[in-house]
XYZ file of C-alpha atoms in Angstrom:
611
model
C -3.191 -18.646 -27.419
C -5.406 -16.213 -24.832
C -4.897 -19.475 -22.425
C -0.923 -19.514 -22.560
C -1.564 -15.630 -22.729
C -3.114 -15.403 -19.428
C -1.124 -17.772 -17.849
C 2.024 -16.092 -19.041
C 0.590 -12.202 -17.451
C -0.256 -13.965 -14.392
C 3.101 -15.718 -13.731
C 4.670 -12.229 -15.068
C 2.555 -9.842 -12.218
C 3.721 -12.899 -9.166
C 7.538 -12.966 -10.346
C 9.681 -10.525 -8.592
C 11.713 -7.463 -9.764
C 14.288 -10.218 -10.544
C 13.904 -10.585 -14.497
C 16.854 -13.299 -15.093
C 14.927 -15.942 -13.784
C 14.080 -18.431 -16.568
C 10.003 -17.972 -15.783
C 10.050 -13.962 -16.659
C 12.647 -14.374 -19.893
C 9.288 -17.669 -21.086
C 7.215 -15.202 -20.266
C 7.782 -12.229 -22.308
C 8.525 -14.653 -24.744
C 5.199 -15.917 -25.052
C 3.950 -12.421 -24.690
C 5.973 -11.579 -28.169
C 4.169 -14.729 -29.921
C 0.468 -13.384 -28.970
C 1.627 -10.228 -29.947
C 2.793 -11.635 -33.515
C -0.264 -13.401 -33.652
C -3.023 -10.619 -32.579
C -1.419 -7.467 -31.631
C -4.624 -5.239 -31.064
C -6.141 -8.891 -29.009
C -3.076 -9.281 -27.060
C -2.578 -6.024 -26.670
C -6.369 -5.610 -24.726
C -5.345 -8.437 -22.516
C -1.926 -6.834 -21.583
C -3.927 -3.701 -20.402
C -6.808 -5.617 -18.884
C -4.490 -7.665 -16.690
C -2.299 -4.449 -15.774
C 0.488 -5.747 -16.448
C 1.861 -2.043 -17.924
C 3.103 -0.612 -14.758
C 5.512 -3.498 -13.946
C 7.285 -3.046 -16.944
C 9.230 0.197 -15.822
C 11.263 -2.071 -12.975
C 11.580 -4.964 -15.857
C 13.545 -1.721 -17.415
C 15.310 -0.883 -14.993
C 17.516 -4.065 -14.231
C 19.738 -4.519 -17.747
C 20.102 -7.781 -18.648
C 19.126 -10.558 -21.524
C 15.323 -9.520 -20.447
C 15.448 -5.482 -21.224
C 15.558 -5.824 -25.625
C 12.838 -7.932 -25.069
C 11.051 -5.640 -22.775
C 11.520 -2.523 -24.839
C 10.030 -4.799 -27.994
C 6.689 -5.645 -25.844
C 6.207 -2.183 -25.658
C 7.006 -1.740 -29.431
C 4.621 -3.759 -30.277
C 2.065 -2.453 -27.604
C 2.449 0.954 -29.109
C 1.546 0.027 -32.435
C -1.846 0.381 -31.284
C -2.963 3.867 -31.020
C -5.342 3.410 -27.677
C -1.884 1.931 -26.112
C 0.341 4.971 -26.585
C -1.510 7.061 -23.370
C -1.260 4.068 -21.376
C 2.158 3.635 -21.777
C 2.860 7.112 -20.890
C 0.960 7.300 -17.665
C 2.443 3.934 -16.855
C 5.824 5.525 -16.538
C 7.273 3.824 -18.904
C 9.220 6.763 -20.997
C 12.095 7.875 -18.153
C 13.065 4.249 -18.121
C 13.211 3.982 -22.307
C 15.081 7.162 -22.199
C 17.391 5.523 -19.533
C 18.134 2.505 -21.631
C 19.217 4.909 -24.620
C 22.512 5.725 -22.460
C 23.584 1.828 -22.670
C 25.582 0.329 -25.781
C 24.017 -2.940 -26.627
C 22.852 -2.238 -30.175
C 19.825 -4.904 -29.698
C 18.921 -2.753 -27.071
C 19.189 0.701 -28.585
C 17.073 -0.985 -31.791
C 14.339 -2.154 -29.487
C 13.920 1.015 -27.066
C 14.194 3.603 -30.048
C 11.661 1.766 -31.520
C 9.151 1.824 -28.755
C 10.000 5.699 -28.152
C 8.968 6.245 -31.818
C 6.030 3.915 -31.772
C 4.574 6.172 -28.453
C 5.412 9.250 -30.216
C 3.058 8.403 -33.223
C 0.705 10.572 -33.616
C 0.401 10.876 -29.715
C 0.996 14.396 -28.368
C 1.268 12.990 -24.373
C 4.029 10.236 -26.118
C 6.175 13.589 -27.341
C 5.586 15.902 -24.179
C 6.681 12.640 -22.436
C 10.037 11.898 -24.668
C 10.403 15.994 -24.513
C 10.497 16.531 -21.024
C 12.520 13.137 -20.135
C 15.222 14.797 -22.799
C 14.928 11.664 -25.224
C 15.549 13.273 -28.455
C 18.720 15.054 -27.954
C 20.612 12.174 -26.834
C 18.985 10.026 -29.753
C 20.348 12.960 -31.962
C 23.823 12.516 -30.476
C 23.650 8.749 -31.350
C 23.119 9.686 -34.528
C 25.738 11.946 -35.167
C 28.094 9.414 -33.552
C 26.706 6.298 -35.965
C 26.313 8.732 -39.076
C 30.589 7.545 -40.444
C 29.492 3.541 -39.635
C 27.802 1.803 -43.197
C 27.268 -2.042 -41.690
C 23.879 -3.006 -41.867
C 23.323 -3.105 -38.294
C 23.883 0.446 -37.855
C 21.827 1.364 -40.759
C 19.332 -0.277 -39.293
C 19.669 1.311 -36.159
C 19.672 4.888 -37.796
C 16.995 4.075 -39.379
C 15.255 3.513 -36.499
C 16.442 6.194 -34.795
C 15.419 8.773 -37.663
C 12.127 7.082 -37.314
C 11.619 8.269 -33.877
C 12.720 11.739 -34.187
C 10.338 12.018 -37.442
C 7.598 10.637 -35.348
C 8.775 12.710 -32.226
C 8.541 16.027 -34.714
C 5.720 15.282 -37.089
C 2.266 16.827 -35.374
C 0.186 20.175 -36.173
C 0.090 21.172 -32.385
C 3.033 21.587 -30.906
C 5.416 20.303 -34.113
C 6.553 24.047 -34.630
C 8.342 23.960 -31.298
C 9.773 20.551 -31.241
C 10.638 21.066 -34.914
C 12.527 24.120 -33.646
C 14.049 22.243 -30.933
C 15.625 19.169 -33.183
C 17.178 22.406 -36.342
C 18.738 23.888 -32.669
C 20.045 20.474 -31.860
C 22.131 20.637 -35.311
C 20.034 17.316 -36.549
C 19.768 19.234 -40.322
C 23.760 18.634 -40.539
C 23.358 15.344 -39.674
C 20.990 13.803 -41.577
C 22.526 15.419 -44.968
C 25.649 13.581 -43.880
C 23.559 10.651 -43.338
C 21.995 10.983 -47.059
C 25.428 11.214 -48.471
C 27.320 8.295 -46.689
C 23.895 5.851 -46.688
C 22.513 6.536 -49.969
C 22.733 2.611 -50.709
C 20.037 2.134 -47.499
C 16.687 2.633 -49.351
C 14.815 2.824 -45.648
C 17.326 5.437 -44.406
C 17.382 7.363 -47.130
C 13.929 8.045 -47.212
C 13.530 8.153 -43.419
C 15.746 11.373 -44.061
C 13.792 12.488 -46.753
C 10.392 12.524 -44.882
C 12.383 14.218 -41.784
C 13.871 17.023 -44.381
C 10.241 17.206 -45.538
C 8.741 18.167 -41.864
C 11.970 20.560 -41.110
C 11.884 22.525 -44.407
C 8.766 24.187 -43.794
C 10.192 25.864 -40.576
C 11.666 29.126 -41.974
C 14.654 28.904 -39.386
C 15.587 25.732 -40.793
C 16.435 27.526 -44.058
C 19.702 28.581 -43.128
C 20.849 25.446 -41.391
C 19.853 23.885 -44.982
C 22.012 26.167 -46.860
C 24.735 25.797 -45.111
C 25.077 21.779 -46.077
C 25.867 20.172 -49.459
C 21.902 19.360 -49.493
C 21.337 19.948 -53.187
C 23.889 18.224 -54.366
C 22.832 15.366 -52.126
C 19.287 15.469 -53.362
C 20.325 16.011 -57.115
C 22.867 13.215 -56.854
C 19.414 10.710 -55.028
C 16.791 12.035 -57.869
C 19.087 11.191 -60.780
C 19.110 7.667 -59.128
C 15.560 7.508 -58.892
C 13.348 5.462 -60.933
C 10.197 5.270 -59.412
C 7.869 7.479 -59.139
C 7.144 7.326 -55.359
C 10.658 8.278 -54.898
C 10.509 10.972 -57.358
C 7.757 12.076 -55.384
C 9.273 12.150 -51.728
C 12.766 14.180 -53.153
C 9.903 16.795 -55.204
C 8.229 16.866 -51.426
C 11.625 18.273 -49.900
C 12.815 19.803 -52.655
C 9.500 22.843 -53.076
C 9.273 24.196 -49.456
C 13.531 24.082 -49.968
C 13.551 25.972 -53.239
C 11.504 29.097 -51.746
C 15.356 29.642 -50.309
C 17.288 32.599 -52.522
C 20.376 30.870 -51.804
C 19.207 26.939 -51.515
C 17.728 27.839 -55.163
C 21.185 28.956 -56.633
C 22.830 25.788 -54.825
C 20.074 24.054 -56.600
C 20.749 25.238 -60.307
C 24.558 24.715 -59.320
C 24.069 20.845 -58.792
C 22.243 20.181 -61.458
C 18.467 20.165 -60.665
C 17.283 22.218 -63.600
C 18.619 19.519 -66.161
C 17.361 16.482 -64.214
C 13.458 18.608 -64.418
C 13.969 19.295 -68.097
C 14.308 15.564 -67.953
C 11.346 14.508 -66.360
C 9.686 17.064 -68.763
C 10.365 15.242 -71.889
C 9.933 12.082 -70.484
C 6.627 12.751 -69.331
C 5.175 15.525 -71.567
C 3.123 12.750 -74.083
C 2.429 10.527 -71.294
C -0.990 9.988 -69.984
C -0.824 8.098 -66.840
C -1.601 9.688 -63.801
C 1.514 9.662 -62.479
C 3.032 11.093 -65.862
C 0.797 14.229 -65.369
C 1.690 14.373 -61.537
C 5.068 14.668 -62.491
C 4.885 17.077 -65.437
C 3.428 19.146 -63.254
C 5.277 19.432 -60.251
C 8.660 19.428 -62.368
C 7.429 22.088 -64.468
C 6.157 24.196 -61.006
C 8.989 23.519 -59.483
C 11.446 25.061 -62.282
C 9.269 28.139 -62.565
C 9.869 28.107 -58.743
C 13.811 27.883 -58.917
C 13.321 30.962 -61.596
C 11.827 33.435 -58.917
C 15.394 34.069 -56.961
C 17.371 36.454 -58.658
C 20.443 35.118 -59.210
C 19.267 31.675 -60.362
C 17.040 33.296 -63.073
C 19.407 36.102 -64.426
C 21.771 32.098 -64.393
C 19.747 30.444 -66.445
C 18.663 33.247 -68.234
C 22.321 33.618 -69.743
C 21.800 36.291 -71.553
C 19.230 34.977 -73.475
C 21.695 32.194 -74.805
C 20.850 29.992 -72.174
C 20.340 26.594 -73.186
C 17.656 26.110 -70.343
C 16.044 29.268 -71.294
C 16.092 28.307 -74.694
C 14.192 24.930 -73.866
C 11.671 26.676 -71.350
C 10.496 28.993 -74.241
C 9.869 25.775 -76.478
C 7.096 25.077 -73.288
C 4.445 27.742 -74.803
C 3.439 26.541 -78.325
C 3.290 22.801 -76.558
C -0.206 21.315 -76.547
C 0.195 20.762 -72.643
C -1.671 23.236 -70.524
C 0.859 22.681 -67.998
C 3.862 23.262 -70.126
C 2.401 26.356 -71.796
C 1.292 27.740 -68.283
C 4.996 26.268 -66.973
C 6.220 28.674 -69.819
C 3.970 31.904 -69.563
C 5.341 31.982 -66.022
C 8.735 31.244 -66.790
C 8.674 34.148 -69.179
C 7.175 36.437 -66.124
C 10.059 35.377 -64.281
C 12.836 36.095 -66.693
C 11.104 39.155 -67.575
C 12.145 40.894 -63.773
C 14.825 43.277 -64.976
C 14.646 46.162 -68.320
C 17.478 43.820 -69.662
C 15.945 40.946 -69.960
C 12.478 41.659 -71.089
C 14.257 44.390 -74.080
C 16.288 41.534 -75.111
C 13.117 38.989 -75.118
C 11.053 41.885 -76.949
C 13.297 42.205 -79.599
C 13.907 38.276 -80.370
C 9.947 37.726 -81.091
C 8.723 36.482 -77.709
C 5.391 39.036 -77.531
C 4.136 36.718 -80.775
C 4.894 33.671 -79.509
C 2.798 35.027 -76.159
C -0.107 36.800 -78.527
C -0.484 32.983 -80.319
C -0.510 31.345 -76.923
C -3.340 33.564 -76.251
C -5.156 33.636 -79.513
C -5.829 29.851 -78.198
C -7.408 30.506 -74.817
C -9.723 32.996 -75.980
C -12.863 31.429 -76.397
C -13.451 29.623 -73.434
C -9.848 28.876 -72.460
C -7.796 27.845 -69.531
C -7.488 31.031 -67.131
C -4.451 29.888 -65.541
C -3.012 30.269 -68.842
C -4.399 33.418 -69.659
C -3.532 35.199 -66.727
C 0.029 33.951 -66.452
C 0.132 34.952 -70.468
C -1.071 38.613 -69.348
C 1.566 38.837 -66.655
C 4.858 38.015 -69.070
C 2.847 40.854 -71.586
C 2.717 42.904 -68.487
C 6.682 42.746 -67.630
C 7.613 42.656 -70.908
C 5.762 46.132 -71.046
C 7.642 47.938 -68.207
C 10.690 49.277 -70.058
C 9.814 52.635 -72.199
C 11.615 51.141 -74.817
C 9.139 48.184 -75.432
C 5.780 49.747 -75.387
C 6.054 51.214 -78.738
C 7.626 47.924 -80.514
C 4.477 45.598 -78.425
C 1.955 48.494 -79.539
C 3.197 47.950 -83.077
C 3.114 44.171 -82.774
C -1.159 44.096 -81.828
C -0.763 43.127 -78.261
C -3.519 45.904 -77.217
C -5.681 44.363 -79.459
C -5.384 40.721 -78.380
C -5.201 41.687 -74.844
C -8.883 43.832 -75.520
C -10.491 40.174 -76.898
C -10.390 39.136 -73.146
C -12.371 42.059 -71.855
C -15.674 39.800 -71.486
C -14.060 37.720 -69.044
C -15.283 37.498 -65.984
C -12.416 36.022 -63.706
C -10.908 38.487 -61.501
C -7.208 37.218 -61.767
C -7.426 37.214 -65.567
C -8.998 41.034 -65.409
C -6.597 42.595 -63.262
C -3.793 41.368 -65.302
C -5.514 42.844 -68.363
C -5.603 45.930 -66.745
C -1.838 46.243 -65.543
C -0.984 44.941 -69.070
C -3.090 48.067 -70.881
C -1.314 50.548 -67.968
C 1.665 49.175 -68.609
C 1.428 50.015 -72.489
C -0.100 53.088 -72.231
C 2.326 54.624 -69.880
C 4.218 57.900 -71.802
C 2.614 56.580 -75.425
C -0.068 59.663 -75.406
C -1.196 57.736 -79.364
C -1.973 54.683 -77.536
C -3.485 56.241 -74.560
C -5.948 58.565 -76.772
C -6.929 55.305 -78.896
C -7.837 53.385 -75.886
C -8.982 56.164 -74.044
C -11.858 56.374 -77.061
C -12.635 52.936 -76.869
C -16.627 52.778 -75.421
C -16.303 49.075 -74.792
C -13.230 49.646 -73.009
C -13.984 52.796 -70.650
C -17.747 51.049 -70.280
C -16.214 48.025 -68.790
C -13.321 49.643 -66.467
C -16.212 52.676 -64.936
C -18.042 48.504 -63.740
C -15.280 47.358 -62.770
C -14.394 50.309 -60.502
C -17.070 49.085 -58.846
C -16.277 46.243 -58.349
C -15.842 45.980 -54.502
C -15.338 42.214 -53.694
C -12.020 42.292 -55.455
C -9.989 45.339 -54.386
C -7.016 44.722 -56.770
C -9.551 44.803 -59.787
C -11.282 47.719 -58.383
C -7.762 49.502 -57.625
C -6.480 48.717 -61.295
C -9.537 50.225 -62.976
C -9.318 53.356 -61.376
C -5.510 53.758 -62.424
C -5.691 52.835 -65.888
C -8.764 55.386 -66.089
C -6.549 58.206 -64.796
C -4.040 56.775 -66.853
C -5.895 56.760 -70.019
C -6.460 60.583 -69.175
C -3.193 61.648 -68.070
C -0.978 60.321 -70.772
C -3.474 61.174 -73.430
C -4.387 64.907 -72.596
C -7.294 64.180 -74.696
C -10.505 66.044 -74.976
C -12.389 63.451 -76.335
C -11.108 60.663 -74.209
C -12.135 62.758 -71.179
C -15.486 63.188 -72.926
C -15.986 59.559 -73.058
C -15.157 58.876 -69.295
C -17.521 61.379 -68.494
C -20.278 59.908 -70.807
C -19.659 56.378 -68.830
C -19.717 58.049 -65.495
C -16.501 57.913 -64.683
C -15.336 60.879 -62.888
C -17.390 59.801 -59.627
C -14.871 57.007 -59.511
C -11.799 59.239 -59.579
C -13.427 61.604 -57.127
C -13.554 58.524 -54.602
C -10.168 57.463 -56.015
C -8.908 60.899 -54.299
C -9.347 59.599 -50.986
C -7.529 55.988 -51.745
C -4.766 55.175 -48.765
C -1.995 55.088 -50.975
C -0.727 58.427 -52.498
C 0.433 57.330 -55.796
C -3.291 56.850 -56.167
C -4.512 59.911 -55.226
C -2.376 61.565 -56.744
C -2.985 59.833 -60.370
C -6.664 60.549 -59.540
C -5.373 64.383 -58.840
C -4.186 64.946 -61.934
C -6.658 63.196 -64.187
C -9.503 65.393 -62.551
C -7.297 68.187 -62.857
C -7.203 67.477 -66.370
C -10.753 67.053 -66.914
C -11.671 70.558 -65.205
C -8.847 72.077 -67.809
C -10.518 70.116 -71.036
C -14.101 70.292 -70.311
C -15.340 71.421 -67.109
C -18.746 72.355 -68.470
C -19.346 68.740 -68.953
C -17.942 67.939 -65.961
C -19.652 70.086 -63.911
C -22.511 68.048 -62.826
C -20.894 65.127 -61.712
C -17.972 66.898 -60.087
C -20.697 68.609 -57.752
C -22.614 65.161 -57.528
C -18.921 63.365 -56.339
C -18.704 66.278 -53.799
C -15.145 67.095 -55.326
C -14.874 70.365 -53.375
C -15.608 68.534 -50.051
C -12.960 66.054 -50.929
C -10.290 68.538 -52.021
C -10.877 70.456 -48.523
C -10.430 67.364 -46.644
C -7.225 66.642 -48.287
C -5.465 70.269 -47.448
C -6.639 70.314 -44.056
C -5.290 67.011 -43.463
C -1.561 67.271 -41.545
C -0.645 63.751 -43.267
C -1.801 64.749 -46.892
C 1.456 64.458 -48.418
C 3.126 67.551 -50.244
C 2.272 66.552 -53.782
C -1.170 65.678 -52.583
C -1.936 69.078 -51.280
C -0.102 70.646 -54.386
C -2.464 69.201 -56.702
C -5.426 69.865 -54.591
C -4.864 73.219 -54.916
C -3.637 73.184 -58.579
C -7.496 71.376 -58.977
C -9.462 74.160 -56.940
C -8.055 76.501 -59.356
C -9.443 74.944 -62.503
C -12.462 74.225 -61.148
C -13.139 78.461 -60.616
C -14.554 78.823 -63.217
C -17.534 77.009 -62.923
C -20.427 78.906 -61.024
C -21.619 76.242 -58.510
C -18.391 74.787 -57.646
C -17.090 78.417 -57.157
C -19.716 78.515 -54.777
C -19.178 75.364 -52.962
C -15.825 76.458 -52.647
C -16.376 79.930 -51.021
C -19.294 78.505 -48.527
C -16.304 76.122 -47.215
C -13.850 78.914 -47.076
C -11.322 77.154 -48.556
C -8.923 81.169 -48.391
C -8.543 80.200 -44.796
C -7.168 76.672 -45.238
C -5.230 77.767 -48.090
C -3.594 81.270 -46.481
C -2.471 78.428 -43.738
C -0.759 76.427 -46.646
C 1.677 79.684 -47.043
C 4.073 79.177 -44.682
C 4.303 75.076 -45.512
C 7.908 73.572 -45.080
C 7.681 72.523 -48.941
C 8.533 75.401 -51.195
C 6.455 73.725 -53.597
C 3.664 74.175 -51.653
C 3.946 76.812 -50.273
C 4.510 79.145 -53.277
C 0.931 77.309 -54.903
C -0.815 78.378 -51.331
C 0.079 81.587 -52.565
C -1.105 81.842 -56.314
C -4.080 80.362 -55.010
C -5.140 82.338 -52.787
C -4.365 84.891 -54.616
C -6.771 83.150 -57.069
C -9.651 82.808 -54.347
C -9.535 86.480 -53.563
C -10.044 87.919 -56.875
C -13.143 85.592 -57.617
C -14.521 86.449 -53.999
């Protein structure tokens, strides 16, 4: 073979430009049968005998030659170390040439060798960029996409090949992406899935394309505006295989983060075909059965974060898909149950929803799924558990009827745990409960464990939503109890240092929950406060706050309303005449906020009878 191989390149580099004669046509022949027989061999001896940079002129005369030409450098592109060679031989302005001609043989071999040079090769795409090859291989397309003979399949298959290859790279992907959804190619290729869904290659040629486009947020809206998932419904409820599955999942997740693809999506069908692949999987214990739980399971939960295609399926709570979801938590799967918790969450997004779920038993069936990942359980499942309490706890109505039902109690038995996800949904759960139920609030409030644990994890500065959390549900426990002895316990645990710092948070609904917890404490029991107010340098921190410009009205209302109660404690009185707080105040007087303004007065007023 490398004899005939050499003889064949030599005869090849002394023929002329003129490729009919009979000598180029054996030639290339024999060129094809080394390649068939060694590619990466061949290949070498191609380079090593230079024959690349005649092929351009071998492409630019069309006749019985050129398919054959275009297929050498198929072939030689299969090889990665080829595709830079075949760039800076010149060879793409020709291929893009030959894509203007109409011999199908032709067209096959040439947008094969474009997509083969495009693999993985970012010189191959700059090349096939700036020579303008995609856009008039995405015309082709469009004009094939009505014709269903083989040949043409084949050719769009091809053709969807290349600009999947021309598209798919982490460099500069994003911007040829970009450049194919601005071509219109998203159209296309649905039409292509609809009229081709016999072609098993196309099809999934298309699906791997959709799967590079869809993560580009701008091709969203070119998605949306196509019958796309009724097209992919229609190919998944075809699908056997898992593979297959598989590729349509792959297109179908980055899709369904769409408000309006995921409403299409529950329109066509796709929740029923998941809730299929549920049960079929659910007791299966291949690999591939577990793969697929999963990512059905995911991607429902998914579908169930737009709006419109929860409150859908939701259906008043009637909903047969709702209905089925909720079956998910008492399941012995961890996916399902987590599936379900999360589902729950989901559904549980508007007052109407979660009263209606409160009052048809779901807290129980959530308190049971939790009684089972107490001791040592799964903390996905916990903390997706926690959230649905968490919702479900929002409305006023609820909090009394979960109070009632033990979920304070349950949610208290994961306390120990020491996973931050899991512990800041405990602690929005407990706020959430405790909000306007002063009972509740005084109960936990008096809890040592509790108000031990949330004073550590105020500290706890490597997760800031934990940290953040602890604080509020301390103020909370204060504020909606007006309890004595619940402020008594938060100062026992040190917690008033934390609130102090709390003050100074960026974000004024925190402050000002810190405001009026302290303000609360100096009312109950400043005497026992005392000390660690003066340790927290309160008065320092209430002075910064009024002489602030961007302290916020309420803020500077409350700071005042808290230098007040804390008069009446010798050193603080002091601390607060050394600073001369009268000035800062008296300047507070003419404030644009009446609120404010009118408290600058009663306080000073206040500050110059204790001078």
């Amino acid at each position: 073979m490398a004899d005939n191989l050499s003889e064949a390149l030599k005869t090849l580099k002394l023929s002329s430009a003129d490729s009919t004669s009979d000598s180029v046509e054996n030639c290339l022949d024999c060129l094809l049968k080394a390649l068939a027989q060694n590619n990466v061999e061949a290949s070498e001896k191609i380079q090593e005998m230079g024959v690349l940079p005649m092929m351009p002129s071998l492409l630019a005369i069309q006749n019985s030659c050129t398919p054959k030409v275009a297929n050498i450098i198929a072939e030689l592109a299969k090889n990665e170390f080829m595709r830079s060679p075949c760039v800076e031989a010149g060879l793409i302005p020709p291929l893009v040439q030959l894509l203007n001609c109409k011999d199908q043989e032709v067209l096959l071999q040439t947008g094969r060798a474009l997509g083969n040079i495009c693999y993985d090769s970012h010189e191959g795409r700059s090349a096939v960029d700036e020579a303008g090859g995609a856009q008039i291989v995405a015309e082709h397309i469009k004009a094939l996409a009505p014709n269903t003979d083989s040949a043409t399949g084949k050719l769009l298959t091809v053709f969807c090949g290349m600009l999947m290859n021309y598209s798919n790279d982490n460099g500069e992907a994003d911007t040829l992406q970009a450049q194919l959804i601005s071509m219109g190619v998203i159209p296309t290729l649905v039409q292509l899935l609809g009229v081709h869904s016999q072609n098993t290659a196309l099809t999934e040629m298309c699906l791997i394309a959709f799967g590079n486009l869809a993560e580009l947020e701008s091709s969203k809206e070119q998605f949306a505006s196509t019958n796309i998932a009724e097209e992919l419904v229609r190919l998944f409820r075809k699908q056997v295989e898992h593979e297959k599955k598989e590729m349509i999942f792959e297109v179908l997740a980055p899709l369904a983060e769409n408000d309006v693809i995921k409403l299409q999506l529950v329109e066509a069908g796709l929740v029923e075909c998941l809730l299929d692949v549920v049960g079929q999987t659910v007791d299966g214990d291949r690999e591939e059965d577990m793969a697929q739980l999963k990512t059905a399971s995911d991607l429902m939960v998914l579908l169930l974060l737009g709006d419109e295609s929860m409150q859908k399926l939701f259906d008043g709570g009637k909903g047969n898909v709702f209905q089925r979801v909720l079956s998910w938590v008492p399941s012995n799967s961890h996916q399902l149950q987590l599936a379900g918790a999360l589902a729950i969450a989901n559904f549980a997004r508007n007052d109407g929803n979660c009263i209606h779920m409160v009052d048809t038993g779901i807290v129980q069936m959530l308190l049971d799924l939790l009684d089972r990942h107490v001791e040592e359980g799964n903390v996905t499942v916990q903390h997706a558990a926690l959230s649905a309490l968490r919702n479900l706890a929002i409305p006023v109505v609820n909090k009394s009827k979960m109070l009632t039902a033990g979920v304070t109690d349950v949610v208290l038995r994961f306390l120990p745990s020491e996973m931050p996800p899991v512990q800041f949904k405990l602690l929005g759960t407990l706020r959430m409960l405790i909000d306007t139920q002063a009972d509740a609030a005084e109960q936990l409030g008096m809890n040592r464990k509790l108000v031990e644990r949330l004073v550590e994890w105020c500290e706890a500065k490597d997760h800031a939503g934990v940290m953040g959390e602890s604080n509020r549900l301390l103020s909370a426990l204060i504020r909606h109890s007006k309890s004595k002895e619940v402020v008594r316990t938060v100062i026992q645990y040190g917690g008033v240092k934390h609130l102090v710092t709390m003050a100074t948070s960026e974000h004024m609904i925190m402050q000002n929950e810190a405001l009026v917890a302290l303000g609360l404490i100096a009312a109950l029991d400043l005497d026992s406060a005392e000390k660690d107010f003066v340790g927290a340098t309160l008065v320092q921190v209430l002075h910064k706050l009024l002489m602030e410009e961007k302290s916020a009205p309420e803020i500077k209302y409350n700071s005042m309303i808290l230098i007040c109660s804390v008069m009446g404690s010798e050193p603080l009185h002091k601390e607060v005449h050394s600073l001369a707080f009268i000035d800062v105040v008296s300047k507070l007087r003419t404030h644009e906020n009446k609120t404010v303004s009118h408290q600058a007065s009663l306080t000073e007023q206040r500050l110059t009878a204790q001078s």
